[in-house]
Coordinates of C-alpha atoms and ligand atoms in Angstrom, one line a residue:
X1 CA -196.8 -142.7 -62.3
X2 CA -193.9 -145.1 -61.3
X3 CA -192.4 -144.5 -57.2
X4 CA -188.8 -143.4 -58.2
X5 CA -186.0 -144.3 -55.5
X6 CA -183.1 -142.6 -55.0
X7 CA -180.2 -142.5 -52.9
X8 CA -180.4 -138.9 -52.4
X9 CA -183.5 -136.5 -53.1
X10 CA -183.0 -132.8 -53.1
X11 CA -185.8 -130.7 -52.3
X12 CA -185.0 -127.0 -54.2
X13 CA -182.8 -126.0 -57.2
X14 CA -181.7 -122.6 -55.3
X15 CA -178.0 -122.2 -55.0
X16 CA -177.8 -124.4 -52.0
X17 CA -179.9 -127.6 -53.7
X18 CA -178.4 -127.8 -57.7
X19 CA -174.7 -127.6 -55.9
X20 CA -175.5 -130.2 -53.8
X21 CA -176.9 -132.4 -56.7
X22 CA -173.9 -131.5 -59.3
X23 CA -171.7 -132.6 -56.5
X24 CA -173.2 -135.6 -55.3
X25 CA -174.0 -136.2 -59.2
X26 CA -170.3 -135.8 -60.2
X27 CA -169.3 -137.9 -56.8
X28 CA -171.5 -141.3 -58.2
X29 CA -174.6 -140.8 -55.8
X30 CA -177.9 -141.7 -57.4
X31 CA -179.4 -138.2 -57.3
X32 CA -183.1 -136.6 -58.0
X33 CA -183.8 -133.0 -57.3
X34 CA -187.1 -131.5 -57.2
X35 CA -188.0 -127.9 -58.4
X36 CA -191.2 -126.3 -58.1
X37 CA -190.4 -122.7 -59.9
X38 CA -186.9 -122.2 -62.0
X39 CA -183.8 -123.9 -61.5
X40 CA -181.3 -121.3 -60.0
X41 CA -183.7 -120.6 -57.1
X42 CA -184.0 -117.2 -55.6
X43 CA -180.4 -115.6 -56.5
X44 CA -180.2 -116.5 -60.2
X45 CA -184.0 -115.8 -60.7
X46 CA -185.4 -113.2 -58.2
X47 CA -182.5 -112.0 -56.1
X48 CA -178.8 -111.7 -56.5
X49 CA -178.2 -112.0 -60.6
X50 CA -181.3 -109.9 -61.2
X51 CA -180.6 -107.0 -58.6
X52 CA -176.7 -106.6 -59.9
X53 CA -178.0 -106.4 -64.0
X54 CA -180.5 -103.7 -62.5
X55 CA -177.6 -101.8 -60.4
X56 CA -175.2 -102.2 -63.2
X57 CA -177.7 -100.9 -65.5
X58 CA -178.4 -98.1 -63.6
X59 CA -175.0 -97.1 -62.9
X60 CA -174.6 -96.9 -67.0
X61 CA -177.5 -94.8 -66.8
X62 CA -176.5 -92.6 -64.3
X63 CA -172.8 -92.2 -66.1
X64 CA -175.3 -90.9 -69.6
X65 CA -177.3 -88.5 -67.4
X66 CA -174.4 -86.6 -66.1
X67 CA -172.3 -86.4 -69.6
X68 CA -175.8 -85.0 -70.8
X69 CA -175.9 -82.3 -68.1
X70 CA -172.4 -81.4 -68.2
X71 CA -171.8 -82.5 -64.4
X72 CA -168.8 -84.9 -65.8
X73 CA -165.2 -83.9 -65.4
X74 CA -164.6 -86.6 -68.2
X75 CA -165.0 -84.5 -70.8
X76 CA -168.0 -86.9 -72.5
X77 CA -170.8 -84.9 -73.9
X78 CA -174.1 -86.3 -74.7
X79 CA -177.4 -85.9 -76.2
X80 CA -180.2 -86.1 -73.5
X81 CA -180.4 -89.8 -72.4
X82 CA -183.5 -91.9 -71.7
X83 CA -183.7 -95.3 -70.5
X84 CA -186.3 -98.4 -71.5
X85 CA -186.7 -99.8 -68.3
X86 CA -188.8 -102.7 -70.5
X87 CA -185.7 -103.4 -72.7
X88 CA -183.5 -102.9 -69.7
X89 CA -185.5 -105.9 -67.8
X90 CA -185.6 -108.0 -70.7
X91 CA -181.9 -108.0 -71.2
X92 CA -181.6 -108.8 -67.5
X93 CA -184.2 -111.9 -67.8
X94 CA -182.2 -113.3 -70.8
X95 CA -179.3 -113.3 -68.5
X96 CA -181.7 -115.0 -65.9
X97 CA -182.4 -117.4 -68.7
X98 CA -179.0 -118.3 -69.8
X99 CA -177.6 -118.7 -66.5
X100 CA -181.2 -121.1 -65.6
X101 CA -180.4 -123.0 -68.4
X102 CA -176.8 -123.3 -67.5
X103 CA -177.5 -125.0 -64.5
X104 CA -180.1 -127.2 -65.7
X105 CA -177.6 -128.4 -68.2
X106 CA -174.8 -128.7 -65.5
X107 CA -177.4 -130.7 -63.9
X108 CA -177.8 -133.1 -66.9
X109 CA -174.1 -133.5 -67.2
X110 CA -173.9 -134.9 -63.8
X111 CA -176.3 -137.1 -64.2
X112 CA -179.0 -135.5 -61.6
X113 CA -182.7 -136.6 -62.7
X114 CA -184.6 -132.9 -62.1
X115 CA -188.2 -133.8 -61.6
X116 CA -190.4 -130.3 -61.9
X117 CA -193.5 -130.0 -59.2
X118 CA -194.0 -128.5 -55.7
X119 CA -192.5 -131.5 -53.1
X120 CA -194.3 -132.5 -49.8
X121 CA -193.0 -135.2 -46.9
X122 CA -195.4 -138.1 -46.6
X123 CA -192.7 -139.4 -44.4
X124 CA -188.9 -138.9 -43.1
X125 CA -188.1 -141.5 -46.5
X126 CA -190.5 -140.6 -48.7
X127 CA -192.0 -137.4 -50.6
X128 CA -194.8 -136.8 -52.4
X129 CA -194.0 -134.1 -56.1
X130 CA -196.8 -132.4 -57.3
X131 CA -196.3 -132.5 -61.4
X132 CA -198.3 -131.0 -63.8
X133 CA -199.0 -134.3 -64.7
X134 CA -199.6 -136.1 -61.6
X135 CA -198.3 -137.2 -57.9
X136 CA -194.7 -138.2 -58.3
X137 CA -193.7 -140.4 -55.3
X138 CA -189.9 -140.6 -54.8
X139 CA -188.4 -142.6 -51.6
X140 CA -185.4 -141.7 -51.4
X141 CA -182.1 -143.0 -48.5
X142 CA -181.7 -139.3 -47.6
X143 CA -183.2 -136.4 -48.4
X144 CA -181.8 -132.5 -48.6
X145 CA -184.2 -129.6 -47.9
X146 CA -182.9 -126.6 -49.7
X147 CA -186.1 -124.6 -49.6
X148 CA -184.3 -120.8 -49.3
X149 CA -186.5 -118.2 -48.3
X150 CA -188.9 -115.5 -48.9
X151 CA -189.9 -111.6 -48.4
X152 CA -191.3 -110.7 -45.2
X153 CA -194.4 -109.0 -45.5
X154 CA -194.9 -106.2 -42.8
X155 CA -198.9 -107.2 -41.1
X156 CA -199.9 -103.3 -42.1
X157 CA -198.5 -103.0 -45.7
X158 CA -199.3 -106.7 -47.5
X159 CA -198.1 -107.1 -51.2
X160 CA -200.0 -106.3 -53.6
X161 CA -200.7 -103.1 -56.1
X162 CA -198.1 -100.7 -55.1
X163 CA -196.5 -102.4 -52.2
X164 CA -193.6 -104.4 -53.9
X165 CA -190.8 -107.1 -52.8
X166 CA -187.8 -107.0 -54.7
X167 CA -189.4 -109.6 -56.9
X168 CA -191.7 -107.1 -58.6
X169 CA -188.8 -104.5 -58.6
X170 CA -186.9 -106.3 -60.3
X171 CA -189.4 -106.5 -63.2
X172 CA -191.1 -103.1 -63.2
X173 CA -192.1 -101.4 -66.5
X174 CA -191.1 -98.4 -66.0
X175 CA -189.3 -96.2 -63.6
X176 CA -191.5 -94.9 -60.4
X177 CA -191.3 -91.2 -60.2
X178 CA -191.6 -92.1 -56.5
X179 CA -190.2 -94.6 -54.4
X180 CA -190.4 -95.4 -50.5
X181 CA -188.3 -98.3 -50.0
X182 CA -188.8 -99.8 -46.0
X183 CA -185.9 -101.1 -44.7
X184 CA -182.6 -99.7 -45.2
X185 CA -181.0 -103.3 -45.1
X186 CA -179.0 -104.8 -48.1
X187 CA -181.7 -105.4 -50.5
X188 CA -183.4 -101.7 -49.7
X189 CA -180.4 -100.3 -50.2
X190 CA -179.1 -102.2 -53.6
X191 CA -182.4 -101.5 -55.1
X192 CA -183.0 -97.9 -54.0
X193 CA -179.8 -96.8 -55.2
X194 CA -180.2 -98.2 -58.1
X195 CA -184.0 -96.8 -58.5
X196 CA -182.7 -93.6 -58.2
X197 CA -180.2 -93.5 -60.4
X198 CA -182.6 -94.5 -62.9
X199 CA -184.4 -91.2 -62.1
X200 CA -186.7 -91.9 -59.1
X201 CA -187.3 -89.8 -56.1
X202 CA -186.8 -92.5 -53.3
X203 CA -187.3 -91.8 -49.6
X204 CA -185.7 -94.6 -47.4
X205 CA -187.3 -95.9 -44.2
X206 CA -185.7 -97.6 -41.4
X207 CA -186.4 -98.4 -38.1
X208 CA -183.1 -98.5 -36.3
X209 CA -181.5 -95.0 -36.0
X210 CA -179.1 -95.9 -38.9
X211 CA -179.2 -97.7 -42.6
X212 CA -176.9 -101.1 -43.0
X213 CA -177.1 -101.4 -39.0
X214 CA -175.3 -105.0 -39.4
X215 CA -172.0 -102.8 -39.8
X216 CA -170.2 -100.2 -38.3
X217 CA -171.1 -96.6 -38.8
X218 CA -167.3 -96.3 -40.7
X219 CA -167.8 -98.4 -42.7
X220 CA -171.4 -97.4 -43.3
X221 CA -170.9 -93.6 -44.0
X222 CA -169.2 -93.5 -47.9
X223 CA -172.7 -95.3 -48.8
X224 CA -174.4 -92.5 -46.6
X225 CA -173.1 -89.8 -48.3
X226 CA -173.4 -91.1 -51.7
X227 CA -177.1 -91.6 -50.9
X228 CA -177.3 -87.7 -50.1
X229 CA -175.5 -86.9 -53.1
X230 CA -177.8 -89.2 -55.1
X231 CA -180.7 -87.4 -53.4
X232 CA -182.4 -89.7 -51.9
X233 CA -183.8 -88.7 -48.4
X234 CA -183.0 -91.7 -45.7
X235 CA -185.5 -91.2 -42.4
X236 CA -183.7 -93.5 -39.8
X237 CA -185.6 -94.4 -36.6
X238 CA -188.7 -94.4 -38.8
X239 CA -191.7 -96.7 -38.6
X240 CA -194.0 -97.2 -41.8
X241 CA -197.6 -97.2 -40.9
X242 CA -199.5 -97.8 -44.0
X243 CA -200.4 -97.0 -47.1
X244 CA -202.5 -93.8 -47.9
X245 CA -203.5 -95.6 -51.2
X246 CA -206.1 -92.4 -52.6
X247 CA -202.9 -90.3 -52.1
X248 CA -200.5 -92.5 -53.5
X249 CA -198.4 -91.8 -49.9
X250 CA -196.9 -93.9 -47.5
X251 CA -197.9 -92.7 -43.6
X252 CA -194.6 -92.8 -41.4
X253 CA -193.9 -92.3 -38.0
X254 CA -190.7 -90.0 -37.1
X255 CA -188.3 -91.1 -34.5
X256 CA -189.6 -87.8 -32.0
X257 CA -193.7 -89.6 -32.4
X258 CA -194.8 -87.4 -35.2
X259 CA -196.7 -88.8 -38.2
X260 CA -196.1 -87.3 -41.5
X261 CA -196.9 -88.9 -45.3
X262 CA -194.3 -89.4 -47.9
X263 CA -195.0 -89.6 -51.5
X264 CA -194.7 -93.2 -53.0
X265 CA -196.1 -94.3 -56.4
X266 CA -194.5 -97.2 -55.0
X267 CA -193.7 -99.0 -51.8
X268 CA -190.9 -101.6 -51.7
X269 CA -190.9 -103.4 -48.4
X270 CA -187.2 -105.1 -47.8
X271 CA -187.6 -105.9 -44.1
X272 CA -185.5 -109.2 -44.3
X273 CA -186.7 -112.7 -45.6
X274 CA -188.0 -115.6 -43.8
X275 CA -187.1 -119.5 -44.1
X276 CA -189.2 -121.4 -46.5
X277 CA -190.6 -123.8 -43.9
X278 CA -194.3 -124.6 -45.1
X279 CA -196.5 -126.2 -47.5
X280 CA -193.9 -129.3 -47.5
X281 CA -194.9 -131.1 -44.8
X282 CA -192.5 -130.0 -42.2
X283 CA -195.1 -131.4 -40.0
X284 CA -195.1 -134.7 -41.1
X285 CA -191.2 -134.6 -40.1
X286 CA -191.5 -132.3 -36.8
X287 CA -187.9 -131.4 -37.0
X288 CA -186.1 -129.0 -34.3
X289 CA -185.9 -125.2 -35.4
X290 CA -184.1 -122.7 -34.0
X291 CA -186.2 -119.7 -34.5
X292 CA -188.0 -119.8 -37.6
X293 CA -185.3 -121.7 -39.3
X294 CA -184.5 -125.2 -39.3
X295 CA -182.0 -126.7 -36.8
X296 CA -178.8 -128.0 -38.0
X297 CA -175.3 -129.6 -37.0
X298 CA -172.4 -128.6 -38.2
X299 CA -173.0 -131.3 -40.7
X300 CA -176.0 -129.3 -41.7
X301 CA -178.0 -132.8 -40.7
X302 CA -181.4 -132.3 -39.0
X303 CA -183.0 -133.8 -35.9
X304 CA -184.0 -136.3 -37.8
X305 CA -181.3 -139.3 -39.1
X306 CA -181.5 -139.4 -43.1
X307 CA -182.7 -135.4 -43.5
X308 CA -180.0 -132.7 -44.1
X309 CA -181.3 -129.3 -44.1
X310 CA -178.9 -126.1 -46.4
X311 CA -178.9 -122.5 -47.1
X312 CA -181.1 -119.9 -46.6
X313 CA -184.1 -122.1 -44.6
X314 CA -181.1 -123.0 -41.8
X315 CA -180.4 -119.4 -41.0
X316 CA -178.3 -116.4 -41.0
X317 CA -176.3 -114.9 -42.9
X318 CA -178.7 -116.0 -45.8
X319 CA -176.0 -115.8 -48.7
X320 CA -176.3 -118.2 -51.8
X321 CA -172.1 -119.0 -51.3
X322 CA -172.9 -120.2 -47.5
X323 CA -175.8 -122.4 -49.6
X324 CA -173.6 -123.2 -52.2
X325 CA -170.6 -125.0 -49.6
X326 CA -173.0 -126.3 -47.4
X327 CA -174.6 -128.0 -50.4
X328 CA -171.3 -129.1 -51.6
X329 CA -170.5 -130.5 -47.9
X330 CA -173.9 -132.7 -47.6
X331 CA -173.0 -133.7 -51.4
X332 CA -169.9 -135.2 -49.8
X333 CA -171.0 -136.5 -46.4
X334 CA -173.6 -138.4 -48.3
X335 CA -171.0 -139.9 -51.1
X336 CA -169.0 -141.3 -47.8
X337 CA -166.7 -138.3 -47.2
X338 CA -165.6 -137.1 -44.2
X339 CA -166.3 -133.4 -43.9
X340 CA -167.3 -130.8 -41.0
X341 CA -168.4 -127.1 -41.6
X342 CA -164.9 -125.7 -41.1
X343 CA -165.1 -122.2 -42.6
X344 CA -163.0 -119.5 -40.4
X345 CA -165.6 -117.0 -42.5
X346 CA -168.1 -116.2 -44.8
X347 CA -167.6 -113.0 -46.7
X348 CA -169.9 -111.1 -47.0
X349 CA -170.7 -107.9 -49.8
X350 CA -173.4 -105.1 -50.0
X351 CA -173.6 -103.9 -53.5
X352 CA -174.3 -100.4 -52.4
X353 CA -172.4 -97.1 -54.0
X354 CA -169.6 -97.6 -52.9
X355 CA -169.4 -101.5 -52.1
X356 CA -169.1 -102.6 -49.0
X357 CA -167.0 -105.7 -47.9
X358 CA -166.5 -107.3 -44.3
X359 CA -164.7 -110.7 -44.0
X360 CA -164.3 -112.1 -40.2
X361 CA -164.2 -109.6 -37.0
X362 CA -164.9 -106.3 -37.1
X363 CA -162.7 -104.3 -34.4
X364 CA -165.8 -104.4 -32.3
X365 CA -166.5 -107.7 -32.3
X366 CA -162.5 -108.5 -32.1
X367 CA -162.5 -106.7 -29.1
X368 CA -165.9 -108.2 -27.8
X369 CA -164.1 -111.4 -27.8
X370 CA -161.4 -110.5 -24.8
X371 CA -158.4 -110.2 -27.8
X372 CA -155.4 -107.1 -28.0
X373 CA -155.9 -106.3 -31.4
X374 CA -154.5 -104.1 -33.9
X375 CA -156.0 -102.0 -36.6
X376 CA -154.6 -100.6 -40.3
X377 CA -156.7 -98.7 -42.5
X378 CA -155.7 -97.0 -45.9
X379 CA -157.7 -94.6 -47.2
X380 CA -158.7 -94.9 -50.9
X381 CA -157.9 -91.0 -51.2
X382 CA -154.1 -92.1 -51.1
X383 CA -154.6 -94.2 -53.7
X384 CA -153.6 -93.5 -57.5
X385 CA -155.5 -96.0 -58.7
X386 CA -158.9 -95.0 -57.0
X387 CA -158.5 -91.6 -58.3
X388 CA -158.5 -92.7 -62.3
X389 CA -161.9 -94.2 -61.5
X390 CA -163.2 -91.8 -59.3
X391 CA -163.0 -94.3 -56.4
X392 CA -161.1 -92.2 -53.3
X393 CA -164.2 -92.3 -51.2
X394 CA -163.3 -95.5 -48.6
X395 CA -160.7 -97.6 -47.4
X396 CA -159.8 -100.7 -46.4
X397 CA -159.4 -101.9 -43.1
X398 CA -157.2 -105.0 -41.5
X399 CA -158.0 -106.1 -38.0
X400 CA -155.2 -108.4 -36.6
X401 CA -154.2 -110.0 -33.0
X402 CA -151.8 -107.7 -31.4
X403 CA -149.4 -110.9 -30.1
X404 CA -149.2 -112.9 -33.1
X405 CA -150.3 -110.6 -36.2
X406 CA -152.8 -113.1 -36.8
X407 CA -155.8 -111.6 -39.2
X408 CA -159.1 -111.6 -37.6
X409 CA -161.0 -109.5 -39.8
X410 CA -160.9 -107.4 -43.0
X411 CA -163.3 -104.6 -43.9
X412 CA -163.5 -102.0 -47.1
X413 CA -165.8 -100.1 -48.6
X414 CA -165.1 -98.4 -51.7
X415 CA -166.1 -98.6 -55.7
X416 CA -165.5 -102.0 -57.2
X417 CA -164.1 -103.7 -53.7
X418 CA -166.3 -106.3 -54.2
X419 CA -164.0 -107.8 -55.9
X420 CA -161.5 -107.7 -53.4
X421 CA -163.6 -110.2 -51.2
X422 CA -161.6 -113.4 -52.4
X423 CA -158.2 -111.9 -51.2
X424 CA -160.1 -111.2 -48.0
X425 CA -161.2 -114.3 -47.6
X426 CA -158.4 -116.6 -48.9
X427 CA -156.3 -114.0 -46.0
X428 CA -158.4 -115.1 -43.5
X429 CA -159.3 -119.0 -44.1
X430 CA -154.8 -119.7 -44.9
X431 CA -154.6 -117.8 -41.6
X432 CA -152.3 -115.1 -42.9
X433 CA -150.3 -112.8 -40.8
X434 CA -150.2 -108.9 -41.1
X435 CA -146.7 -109.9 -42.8
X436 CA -147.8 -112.9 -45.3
X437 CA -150.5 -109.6 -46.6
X438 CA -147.6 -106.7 -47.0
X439 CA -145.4 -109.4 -48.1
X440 CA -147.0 -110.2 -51.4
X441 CA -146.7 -108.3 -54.1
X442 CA -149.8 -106.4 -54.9
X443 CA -150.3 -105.3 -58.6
X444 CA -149.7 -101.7 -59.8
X445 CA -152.2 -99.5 -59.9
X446 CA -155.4 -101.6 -58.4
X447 CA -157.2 -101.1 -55.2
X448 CA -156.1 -104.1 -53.8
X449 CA -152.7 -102.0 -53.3
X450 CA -154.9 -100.8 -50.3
X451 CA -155.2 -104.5 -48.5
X452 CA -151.1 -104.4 -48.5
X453 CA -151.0 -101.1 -47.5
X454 CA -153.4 -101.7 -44.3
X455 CA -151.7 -104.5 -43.5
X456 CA -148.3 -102.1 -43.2
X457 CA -150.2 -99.6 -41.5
X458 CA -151.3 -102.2 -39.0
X459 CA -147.5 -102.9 -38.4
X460 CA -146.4 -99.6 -37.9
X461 CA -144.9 -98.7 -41.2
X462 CA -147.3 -97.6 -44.5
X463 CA -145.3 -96.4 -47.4
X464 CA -147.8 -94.6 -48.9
X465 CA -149.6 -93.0 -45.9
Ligands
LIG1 P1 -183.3 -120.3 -52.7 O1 -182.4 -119.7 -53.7 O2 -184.4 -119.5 -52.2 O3 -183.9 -121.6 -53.5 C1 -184.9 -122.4 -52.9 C2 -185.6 -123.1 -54.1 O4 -186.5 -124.1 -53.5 C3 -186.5 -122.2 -54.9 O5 -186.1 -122.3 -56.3 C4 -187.9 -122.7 -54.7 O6 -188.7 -122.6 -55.8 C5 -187.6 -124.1 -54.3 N1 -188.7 -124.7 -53.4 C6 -189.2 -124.3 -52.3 N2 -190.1 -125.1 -51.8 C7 -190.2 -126.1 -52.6 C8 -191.0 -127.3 -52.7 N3 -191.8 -127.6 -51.7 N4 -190.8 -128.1 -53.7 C9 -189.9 -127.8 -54.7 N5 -189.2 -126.7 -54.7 C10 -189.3 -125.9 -53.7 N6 -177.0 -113.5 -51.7 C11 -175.7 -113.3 -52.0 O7 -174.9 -114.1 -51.5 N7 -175.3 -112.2 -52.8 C12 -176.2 -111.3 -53.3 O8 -175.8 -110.4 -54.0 C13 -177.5 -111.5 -53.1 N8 -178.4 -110.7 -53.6 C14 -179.8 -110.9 -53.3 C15 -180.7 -110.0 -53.9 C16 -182.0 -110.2 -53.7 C17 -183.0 -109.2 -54.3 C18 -182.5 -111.3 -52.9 C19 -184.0 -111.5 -52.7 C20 -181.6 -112.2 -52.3 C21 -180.2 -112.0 -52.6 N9 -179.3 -112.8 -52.0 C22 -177.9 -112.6 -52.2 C23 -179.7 -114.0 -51.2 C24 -179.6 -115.3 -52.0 O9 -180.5 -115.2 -53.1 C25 -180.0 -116.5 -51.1 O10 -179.1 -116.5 -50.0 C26 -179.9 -117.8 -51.8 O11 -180.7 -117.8 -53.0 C27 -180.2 -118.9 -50.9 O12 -180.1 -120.1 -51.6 P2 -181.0 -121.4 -51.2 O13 -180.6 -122.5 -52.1 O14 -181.0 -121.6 -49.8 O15 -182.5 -121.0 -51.5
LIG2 P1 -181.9 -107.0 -44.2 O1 -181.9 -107.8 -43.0 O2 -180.6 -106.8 -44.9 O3 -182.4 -105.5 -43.9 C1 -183.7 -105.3 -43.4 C2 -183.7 -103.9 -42.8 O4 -185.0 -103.5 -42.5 C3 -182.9 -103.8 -41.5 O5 -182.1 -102.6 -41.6 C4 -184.0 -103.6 -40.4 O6 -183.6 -102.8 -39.4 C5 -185.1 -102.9 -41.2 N1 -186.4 -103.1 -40.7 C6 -187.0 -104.2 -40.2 N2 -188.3 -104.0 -39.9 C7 -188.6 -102.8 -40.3 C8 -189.7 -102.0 -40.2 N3 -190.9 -102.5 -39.8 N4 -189.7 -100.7 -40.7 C9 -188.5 -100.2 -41.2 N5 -187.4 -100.9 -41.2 C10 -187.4 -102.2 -40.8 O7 -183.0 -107.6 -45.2 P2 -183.2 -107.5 -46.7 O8 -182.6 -106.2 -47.2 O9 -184.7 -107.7 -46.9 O10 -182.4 -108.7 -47.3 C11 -182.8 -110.0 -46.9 C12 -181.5 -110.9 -46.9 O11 -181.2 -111.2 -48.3 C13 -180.3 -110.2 -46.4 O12 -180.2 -110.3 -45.0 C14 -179.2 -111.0 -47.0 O13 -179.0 -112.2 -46.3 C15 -179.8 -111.3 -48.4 N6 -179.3 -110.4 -49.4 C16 -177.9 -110.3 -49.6 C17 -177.4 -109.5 -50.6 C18 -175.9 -109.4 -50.8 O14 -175.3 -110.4 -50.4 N7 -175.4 -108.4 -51.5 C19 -178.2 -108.6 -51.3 C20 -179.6 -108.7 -51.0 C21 -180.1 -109.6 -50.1

């Protein structure tokens, strides 16, 4: 096969490499990028796309079961519901599909050559793609690993048969009637609420002594009680131990030392993910890490000259829109552009019942950092708008220097405030003041009433609190 030479080679069509291609494409830059599995990566094919058809399809499901047992104040009756969990993950892979294909095509238009195969370093310039038709060498000026990152697997419960990553829940054939999911983090928590709307029995296990321990309990406890109500049992300051496979159990450890067994047809093991950093010749390249993950500047470039590292493979928080504008970055370093990582924060969204958003500093960490700070918070049960879609369970909170009004961080939990994220982080990046946030008009009736409302609170004077 002929050596192809590029001026840039990107290794990984995950959100972090295509953007990064598409950019440097659209920018003039000679670009290849290399794919070994589907382009799209991890979030359009295995992670974030996939998980929010399966939530969303749940929550529909959930909607039928309570018209059909006459638990809805709606007024909506209903024959007993049932749900094809095989149609349900077919419709969700043809979204997969379009959305791969989309990005393949946006690939095309911007003149990126994608070359399918599994890539390996031979050296800092050059890089060996294993094709299903051959070795592909490409030599390339510089080089972007966009590897992502994958499941860890706990030593005591390996995948395989009914230990599951999100991967295989995603695509299960029908609904477990039981479910221990390990690891109350976002991806136990997304999927586990989901599972049992759709019906099964899931016990949660987590180690530290509460689910979602990257946030505070406040903003934690809507999701907490919406678990309850869902019933499924969470066990915090529990260890798993293993599978009792004849018994189709899961053998726990309780905070107090005792050992007790918990059904599971299935186990899902969500204990976080770790960087994709072998079987491409990372030692050929010896590059610093830090940790597990691959050291960057805030250039994202490596320790070595020529090799930019991006996304999930360079650390936390492992989000495909911290990928997706460091990828756009490199795209533009490389076409000649000056350009530092400047973000004042990355947002960041638990898909949980309710939502959970936190842009910037919490009041903890605002007050960690030695700052007088000042807090508003308006409660979604004030709002007329969360009450026509049964929303009142949340709030949102603003966290603001006390000398200068100066927004440090906004949180809210609550249905739908996912959406809210983009206010929350335009806020934040424009450096808005308390003022700049009550001073806009917020449309009537929405949640995002409740951002201007915080902001009022903050400065001593709510209206509608
Ligand atoms: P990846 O998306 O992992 O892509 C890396 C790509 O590199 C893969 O396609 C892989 O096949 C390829 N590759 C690896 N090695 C080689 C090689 N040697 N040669 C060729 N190709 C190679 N994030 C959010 O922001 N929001 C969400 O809602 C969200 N939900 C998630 C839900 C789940 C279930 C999971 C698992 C993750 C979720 N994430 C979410 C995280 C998100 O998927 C990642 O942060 C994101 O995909 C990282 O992008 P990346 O480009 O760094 O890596
Ligand atoms: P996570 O880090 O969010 O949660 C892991 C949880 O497992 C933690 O609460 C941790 O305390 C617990 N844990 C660790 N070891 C344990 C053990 N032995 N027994 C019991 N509990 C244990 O990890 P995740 O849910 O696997 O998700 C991985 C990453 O994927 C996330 O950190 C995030 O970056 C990304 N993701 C993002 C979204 C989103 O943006 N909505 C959704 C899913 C995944």
């Amino acid at each position: 096969m002929k050596d192809i030479v590029c001026k840039l080679l990107v290794i990984g069509a995950g959100p972090g490499g295509y953007v990064c291609a598409i950019r440097a494409g659209q920018l003039g830059v000679d670009t290849v990028i290399v794919e070994k599995a589907r382009a799209g990566g991890t979030c359009l094919t295995i992670g974030c796309i996939p998980s929010k058809a399966l939530i969303h399809a749940a929550d529909e499901f959930l909607k039928a079961r309570h018209f059909a047992d006459g638990t809805d104040p709606l007024g909506i009756s209903l024959a007993s519901p049932a749900i094809d969990l095989k149609k349900t993950v077919a419709w969700k892979d043809r979204i997969v599909g379009r959305l791969t294909m989309g990005v393949s095509g946006l690939l095309k238009k911007a003149g990126v050559k994608t070359v399918q195969g599994t890539a390996r370093f031979r050296d800092g310039k050059t890089v060996v793609v294993e094709t299903e038709t051959g070795e592909q060498i490409i030599r390339a000026e510089t080089i972007v690993i966009a590897t992502g990152s994958a499941p860890v697997e706990l030593p005591f419960l390996p995948f395989g048969g009914p230990v599951i990553s999100s991967t295989e829940a995603l695509s299960l054939p029908t609904v477990p009637e039981t479910l221990a999911v390990v690891g109350g983090g976002y991806i136990g928590l997304e999927l586990g609420t989901a599972f049992a709307k759709l019906g099964s029995k899931v016990t949660v296990v987590e180690a530290m002594p509460r689910v979602l321990p990257q946030w505070d309990a406040e903003l934690t406890r809507p999701v907490v009680k919406r678990l309850e109500a869902l019933g499924v049992t969470v066990l915090a300051g529990t260890k798993a131990r293993g599978l009792v496979a004849s018994a189709g159990a899961l053998a726990i450890e309780r905070a107090n030392g005792t050992e007790e067994r918990i059904d599971a047809e299935k186990v899902l093991v969500t204990v976080g993910r770790r960087p994709v950093v072998e079987d491409w010749g990372l030692e050929e390249i010896d590059l610093d890490r830090d940790g597990r993950f691959i050291r960057i500047d805030d250039q994202c470039r490596t320790s070595m000259r020529g090799i930019y590292a991006i996304g999930d493979v360079t650390g936390e928080p492992m989000l495909a829109h911290r990928a997706m504008a460091q990828g756009e970055m490199v795209a533009e370093i490389v076409a000649g552009k000056t350009r530092g990582w400047d973000k004042r924060a990355i947002p960041a969204v638990c898909f949980t019942d309710p939502e959970i958003v936190s842009v910037g500093l919490s009041p903890d960490e605002a007050r960690k950092s030695g700052r007088e700070i000042r807090i508003g918070q308006f409660p979604f049960t004030a709002s007329g708008r969360a009450m026509t879609v049964r929303g009142e369970d949340g709030f949102v909170r603003v966290v603001a220097r006390a000398d200068d009004n100066v927004v440090l961080g906004i949180q809210a939990v609550g249905t739908g405030v996912s959406e809210l994220s983009s206010a929350f982080s335009l806020a934040i990046e424009m450096g808005a003041r308390l003022e700049d946030i009550s001073g806009t008009i917020h449309a009537h009736p929405t949640m995002s009433e409740g951002f201007a409302e915080a902001a009022l609170k903050a400065l001593g004077h709510a209206i509608h609190i």
